[in-house]
Structures are given as C-alpha cells and as structure tokens.
Short mmCIF file of C-alpha atoms in Angstrom, two decimals:
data_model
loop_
_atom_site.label_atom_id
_atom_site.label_comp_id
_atom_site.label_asym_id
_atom_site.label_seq_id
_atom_site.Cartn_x
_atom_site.Cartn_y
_atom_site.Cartn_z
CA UNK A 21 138.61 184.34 219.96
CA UNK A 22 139.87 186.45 217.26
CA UNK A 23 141.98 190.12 217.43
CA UNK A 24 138.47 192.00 216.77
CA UNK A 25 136.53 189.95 219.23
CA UNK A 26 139.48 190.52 222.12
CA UNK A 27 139.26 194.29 221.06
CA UNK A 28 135.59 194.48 222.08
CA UNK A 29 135.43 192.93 224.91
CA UNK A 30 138.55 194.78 226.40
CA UNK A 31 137.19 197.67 225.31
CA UNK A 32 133.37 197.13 226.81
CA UNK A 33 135.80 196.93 229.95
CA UNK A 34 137.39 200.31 228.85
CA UNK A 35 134.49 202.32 228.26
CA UNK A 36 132.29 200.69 231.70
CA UNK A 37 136.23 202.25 233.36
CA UNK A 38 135.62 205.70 232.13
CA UNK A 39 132.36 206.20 232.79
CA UNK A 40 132.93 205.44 236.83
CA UNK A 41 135.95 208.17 236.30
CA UNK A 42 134.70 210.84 233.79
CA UNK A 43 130.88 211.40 233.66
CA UNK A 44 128.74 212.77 230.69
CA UNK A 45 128.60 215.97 232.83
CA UNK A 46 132.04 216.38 232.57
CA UNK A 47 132.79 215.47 229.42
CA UNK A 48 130.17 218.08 228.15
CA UNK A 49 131.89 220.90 230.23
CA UNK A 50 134.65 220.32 228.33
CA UNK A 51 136.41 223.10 226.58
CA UNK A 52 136.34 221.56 222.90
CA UNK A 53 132.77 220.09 223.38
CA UNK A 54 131.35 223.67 222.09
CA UNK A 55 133.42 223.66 218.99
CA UNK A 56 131.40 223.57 215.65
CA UNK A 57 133.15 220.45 214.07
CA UNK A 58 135.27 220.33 211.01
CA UNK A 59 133.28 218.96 207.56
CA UNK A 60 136.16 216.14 206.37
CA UNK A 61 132.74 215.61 203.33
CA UNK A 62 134.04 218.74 202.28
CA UNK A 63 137.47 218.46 202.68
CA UNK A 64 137.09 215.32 200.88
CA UNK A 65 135.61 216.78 197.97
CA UNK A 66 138.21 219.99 197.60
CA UNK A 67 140.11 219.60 194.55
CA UNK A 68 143.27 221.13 196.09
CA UNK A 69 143.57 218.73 198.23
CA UNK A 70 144.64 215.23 197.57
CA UNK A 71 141.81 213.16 199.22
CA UNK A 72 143.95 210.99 201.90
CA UNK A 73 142.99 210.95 204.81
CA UNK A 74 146.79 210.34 206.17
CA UNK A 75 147.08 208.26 209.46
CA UNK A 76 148.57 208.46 212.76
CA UNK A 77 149.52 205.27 214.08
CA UNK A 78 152.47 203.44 216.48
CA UNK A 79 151.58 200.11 216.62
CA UNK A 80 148.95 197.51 215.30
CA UNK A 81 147.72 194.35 217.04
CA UNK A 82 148.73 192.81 213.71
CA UNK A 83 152.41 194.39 213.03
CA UNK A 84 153.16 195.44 216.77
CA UNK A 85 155.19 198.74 216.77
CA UNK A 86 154.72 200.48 213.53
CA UNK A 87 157.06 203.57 214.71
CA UNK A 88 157.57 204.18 218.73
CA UNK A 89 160.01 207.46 217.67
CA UNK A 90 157.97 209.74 215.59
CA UNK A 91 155.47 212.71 217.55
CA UNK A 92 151.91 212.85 216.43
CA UNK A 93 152.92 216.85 216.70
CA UNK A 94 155.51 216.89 213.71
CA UNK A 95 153.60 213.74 211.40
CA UNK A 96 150.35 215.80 211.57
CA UNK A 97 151.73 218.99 210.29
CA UNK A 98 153.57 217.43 207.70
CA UNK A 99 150.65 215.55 206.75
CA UNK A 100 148.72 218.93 206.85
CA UNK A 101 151.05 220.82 205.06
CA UNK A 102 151.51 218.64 202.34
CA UNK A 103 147.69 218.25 201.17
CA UNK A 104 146.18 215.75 203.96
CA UNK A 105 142.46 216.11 203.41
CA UNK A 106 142.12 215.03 206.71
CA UNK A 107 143.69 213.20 209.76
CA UNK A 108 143.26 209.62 211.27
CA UNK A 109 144.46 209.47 214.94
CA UNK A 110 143.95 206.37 217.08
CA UNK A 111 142.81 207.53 220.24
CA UNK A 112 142.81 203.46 221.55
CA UNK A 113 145.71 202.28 223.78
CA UNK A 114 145.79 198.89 224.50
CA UNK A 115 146.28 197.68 221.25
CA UNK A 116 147.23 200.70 218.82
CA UNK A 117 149.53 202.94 221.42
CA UNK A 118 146.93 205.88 220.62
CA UNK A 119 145.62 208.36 223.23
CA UNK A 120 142.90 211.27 223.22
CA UNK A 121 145.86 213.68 223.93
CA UNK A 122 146.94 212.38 220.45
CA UNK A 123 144.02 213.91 218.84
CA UNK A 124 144.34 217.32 220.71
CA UNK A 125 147.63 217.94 219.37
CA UNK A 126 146.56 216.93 216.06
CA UNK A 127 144.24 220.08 216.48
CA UNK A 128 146.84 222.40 216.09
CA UNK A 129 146.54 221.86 212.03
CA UNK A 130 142.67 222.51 211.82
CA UNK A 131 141.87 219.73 208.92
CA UNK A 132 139.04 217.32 210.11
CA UNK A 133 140.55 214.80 211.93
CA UNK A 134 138.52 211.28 212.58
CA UNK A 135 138.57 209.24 216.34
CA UNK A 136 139.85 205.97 215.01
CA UNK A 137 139.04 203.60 217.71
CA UNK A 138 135.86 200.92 218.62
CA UNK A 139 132.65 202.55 219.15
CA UNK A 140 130.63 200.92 220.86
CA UNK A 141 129.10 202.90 223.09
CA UNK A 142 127.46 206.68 223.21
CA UNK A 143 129.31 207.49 225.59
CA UNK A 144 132.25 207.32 223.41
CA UNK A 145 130.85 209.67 220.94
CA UNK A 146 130.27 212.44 223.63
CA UNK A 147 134.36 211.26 224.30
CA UNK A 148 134.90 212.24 220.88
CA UNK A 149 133.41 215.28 220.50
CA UNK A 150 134.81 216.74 223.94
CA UNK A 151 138.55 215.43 222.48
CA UNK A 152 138.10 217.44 219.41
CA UNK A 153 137.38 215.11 216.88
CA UNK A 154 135.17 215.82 213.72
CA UNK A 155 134.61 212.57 212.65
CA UNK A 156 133.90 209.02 214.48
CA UNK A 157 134.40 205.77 213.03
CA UNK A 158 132.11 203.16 213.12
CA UNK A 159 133.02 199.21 212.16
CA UNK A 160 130.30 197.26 211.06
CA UNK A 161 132.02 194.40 212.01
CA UNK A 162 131.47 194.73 215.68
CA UNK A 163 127.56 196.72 215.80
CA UNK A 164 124.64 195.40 214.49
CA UNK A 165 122.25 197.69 212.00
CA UNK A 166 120.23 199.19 214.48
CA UNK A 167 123.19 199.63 216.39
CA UNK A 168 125.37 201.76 213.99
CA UNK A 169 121.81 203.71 213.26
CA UNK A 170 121.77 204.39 217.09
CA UNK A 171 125.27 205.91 217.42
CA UNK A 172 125.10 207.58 213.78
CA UNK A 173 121.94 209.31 214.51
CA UNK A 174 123.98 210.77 218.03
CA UNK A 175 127.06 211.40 216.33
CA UNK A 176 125.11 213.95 213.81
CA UNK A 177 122.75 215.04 216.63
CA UNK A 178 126.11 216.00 218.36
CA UNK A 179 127.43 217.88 215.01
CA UNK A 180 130.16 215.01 214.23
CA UNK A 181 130.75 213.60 210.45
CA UNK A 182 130.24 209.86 210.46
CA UNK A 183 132.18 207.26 208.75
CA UNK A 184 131.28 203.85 208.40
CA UNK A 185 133.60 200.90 207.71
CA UNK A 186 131.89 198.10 206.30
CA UNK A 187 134.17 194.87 204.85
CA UNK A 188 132.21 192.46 202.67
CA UNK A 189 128.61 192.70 201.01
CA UNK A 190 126.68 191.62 203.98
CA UNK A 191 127.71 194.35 205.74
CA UNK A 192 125.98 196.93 203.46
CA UNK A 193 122.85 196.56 205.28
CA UNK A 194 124.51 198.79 208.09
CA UNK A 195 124.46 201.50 205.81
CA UNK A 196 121.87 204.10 207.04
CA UNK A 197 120.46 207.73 206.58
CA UNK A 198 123.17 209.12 209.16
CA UNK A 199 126.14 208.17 207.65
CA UNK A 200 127.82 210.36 205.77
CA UNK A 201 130.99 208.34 204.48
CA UNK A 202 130.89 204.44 203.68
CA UNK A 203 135.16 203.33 204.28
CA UNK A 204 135.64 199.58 202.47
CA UNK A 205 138.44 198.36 204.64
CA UNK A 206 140.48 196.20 202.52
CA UNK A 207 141.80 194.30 205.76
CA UNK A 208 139.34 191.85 207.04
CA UNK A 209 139.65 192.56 211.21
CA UNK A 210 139.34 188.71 212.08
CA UNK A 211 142.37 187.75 210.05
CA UNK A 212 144.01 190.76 208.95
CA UNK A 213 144.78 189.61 205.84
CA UNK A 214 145.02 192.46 202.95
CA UNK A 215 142.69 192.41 199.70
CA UNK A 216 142.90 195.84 197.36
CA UNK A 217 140.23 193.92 195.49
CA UNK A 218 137.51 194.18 198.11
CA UNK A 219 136.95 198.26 198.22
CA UNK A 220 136.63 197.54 194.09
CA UNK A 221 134.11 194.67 194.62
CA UNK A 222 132.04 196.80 196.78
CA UNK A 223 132.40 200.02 195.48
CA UNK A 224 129.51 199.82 192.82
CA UNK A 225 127.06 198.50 195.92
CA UNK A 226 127.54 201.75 197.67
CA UNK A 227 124.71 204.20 197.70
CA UNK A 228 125.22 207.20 195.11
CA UNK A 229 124.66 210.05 198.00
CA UNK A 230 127.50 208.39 200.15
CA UNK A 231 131.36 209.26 199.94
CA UNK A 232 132.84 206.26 199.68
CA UNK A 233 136.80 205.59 201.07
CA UNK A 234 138.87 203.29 200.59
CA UNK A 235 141.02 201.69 204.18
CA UNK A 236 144.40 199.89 204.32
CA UNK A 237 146.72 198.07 202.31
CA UNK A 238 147.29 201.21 199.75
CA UNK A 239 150.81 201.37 199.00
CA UNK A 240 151.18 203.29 195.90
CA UNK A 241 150.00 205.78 193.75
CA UNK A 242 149.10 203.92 190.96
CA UNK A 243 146.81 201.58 193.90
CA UNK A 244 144.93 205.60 194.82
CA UNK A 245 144.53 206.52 190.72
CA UNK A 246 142.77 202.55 190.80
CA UNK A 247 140.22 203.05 193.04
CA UNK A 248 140.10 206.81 191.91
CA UNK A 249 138.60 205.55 189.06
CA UNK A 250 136.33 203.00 190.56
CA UNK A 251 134.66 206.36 192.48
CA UNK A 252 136.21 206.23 195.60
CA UNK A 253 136.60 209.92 197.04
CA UNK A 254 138.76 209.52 199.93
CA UNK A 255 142.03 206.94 201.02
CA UNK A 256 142.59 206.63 204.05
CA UNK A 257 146.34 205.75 204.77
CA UNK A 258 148.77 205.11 207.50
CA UNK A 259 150.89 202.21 207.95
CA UNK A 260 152.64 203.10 204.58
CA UNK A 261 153.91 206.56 205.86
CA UNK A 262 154.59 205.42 209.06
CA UNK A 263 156.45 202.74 208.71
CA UNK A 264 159.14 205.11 207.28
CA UNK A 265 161.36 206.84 209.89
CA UNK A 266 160.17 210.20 208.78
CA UNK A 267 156.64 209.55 208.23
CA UNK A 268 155.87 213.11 207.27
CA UNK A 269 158.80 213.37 204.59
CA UNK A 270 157.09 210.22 203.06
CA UNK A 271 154.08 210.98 202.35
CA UNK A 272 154.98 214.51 201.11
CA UNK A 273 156.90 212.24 198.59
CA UNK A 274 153.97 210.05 197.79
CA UNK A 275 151.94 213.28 196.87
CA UNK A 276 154.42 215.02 194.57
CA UNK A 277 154.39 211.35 193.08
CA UNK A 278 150.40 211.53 192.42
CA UNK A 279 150.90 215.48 191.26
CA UNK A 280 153.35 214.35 188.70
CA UNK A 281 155.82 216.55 187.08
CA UNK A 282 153.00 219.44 186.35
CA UNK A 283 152.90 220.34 190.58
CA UNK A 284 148.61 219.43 189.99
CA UNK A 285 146.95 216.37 190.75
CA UNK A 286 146.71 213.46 188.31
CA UNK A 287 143.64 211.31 188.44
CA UNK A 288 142.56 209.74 185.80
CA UNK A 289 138.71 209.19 186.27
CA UNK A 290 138.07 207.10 183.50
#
C-alpha cells in the first residue's frame, strides 16, 4: 500500500467519524457557512499580487515535521502582507499536523484561502464551507471522473472555487465544466518523488478557459518566471517557506527577489 492509498482509507475512516459526531444540520448552522466565499480566480489574476498561493504546513508524510514552532496566526499574515494571492492551509491531521481551527485563524487576513486535505466525500465540502474556506482541493489521483464532477458540481452549487490537481496526462480526463483551476502537482503522491518538468509537460494539455497552477517542488524564483512563461497563473508553495524558522520573513524575501530592484513584479512572459 502506498502513502496516498493509506491516506484514503484512513481518511474514509475520518470522514464516516465525523459524520456520527457533527451532522449536515449542524455544519450548515454554522456561523461561516453564510459567508459569500472569497474568488482566489480573481486574486489569481490581480497584477499586484504575486500569484503564490503560499502554504501552511507542519509536517508531511514524506519529510515528517516541516516546522512544529511557527503559528499559522503570524505565517498567514506575513504571507498576506507580503503579496500572497492566496492561502493553502491543511486542515488534515493525521498525516500533515493541520486542523480546521487552522483555517479559521487564517481568516483573519481575508485572501482566499483553499482546504488542502482529501476530498472524498460531500460531506467534506459542506466541512469546508462551514470552516471558512473559499476553495477545495480535489486530487485526481484518488476520485474517478464522475467522481470529481460530483463534488465539483457541489462545491460551486455551495459558492466554493474549485481546484483540481491532476499529475500525469491520463489524469486530464478529470477535468470538467466545474472546475475552475487545473493545479499540476509536480510530486507524484505514490512516490513522492519531485519533477518541475511535469507542470511544463502538461501545461499545453490544459484547457484555455482553466487557470492552471503549478504544486510543489518550486524553490526559486527563476523555477516561478519558468513556468510563468509556460502560462501557469498561480504557484502554489509551502515547504520552501516553511522549512525556514521564520517562514513569513522568507517568503517576503523570495518576493522582493521576483520584484527585483524596481519594487514591481518581473515576469517575463515570453
């Protein structure tokens, strides 16, 4: 059994645990359920803004703790305050350290902020929405087609953004009407091995009307001007921020790097 396949069925476990414990009545009385969501599309797209989608993260199945010390409270508003087009917070536990009160203090900076965790289930989208998020994240890796057009058409029926992650060409089949962003994760989830290469492979595949982002293993700026020019709209970024002990001081340092000297961004298009 592989890390994604002992993921999913811990977390079928998971979500069957919450539903005896929370039900959908609940969750929709929720305080945050009746927010209008966030549009990270637009964000995205806002040229004063850098387009990373910066990361909150402690630990990986992969690395095991990233950073135990650092408060999702101070990274997010350094994220925020230096450009973040939106937030990434893990909201899964067993494996990443994340937690839905994560989220809701991410809140406080009002970007878009995305659930990173394993949908699998509706429930988990009604979850989301009642947390706060703007955004879910859906792997193609671990739904089928009709599957990811199931919980994308909710997600949108709910007012939530939907991203989908997608890893090799197969997986563009997946793509579908309700998804609004299309994330190439350059980290294959059976063997978490790192490839740059596949978000450029792929990139060209993706349908015009769909943002595309690239996921994992960017480490630099000139690795963001790269797939820049290969279209890509949005980077979604984490483990290189916070593996740093100040994980907010470094990526304000990687974004003065891509503004360059002149204080405005530098992308080259091509």
């Amino acid at each position: 059994m592989n890390i994604l396949d002992k993921i999913i069925t811990h977390k079928k476990a998971e979500v069957a645990q919450a539903k005896a414990a929370t039900s959908l009545t609940e969750l929709l009385a929720q305080p945050l359920y009746s927010r209008t969501c966030l549009s990270l599309k637009q964000s995205l797209l806002d040229p004063g803004k850098t387009g990373i989608i910066a990361e909150f993260k402690r630990k990986s199945p992969s690395k095991g703790i990233i950073n135990g010390s650092a408060t999702v409270a101070a990274v997010t508003k350094a994220y925020a305050k230096a450009g973040a087009s939106g937030l990434s917070v893990l909201t899964d536990t067993e494996f990443f350290g994340g937690s839905a009160a994560d989220l809701e203090q991410a809140m406080a900076n009002k970007i878009p902020i995305l659930r990173k965790d394993f949908m699998i289930d509706s429930y988990q989208i009604v979850e989301a929405k009642a947390m706060g998020a703007d955004v879910i994240l859906l792997i193609a890796a671990c739904l089928s087609p009709m599957e990811v057009a199931e919980l994308a058409g909710y997600a949108k029926d709910l007012g939530l953004e939907v991203l989908l992650e997608i890893h090799n060409e197969a997986e563009l089949a997946h793509i579908c009407t309700a998804v609004d962003m299309v994330g190439v994760n350059n980290r294959d989830l059976k063997t978490f091995t790192v490839d740059v290469n596949r978000s450029i492979e792929l990139a060209k595949q993706i349908p015009g009307d769909k943002l595309t982002i690239a996921e994992s293993g960017i480490g630099d700026v000139a690795t963001v001007r790269l797939l820049k020019q290969q279209g890509f709209s949005g980077f979604l970024i984490g483990e290189q921020f916070m593996k740093q002990e100040r994980p907010g001081e470094a990526f304000e340092a990687f974004v003065r790097e891509l503004k360059g000297e002149s204080g405005e961004l530098i992308i080259d298009n091509g």
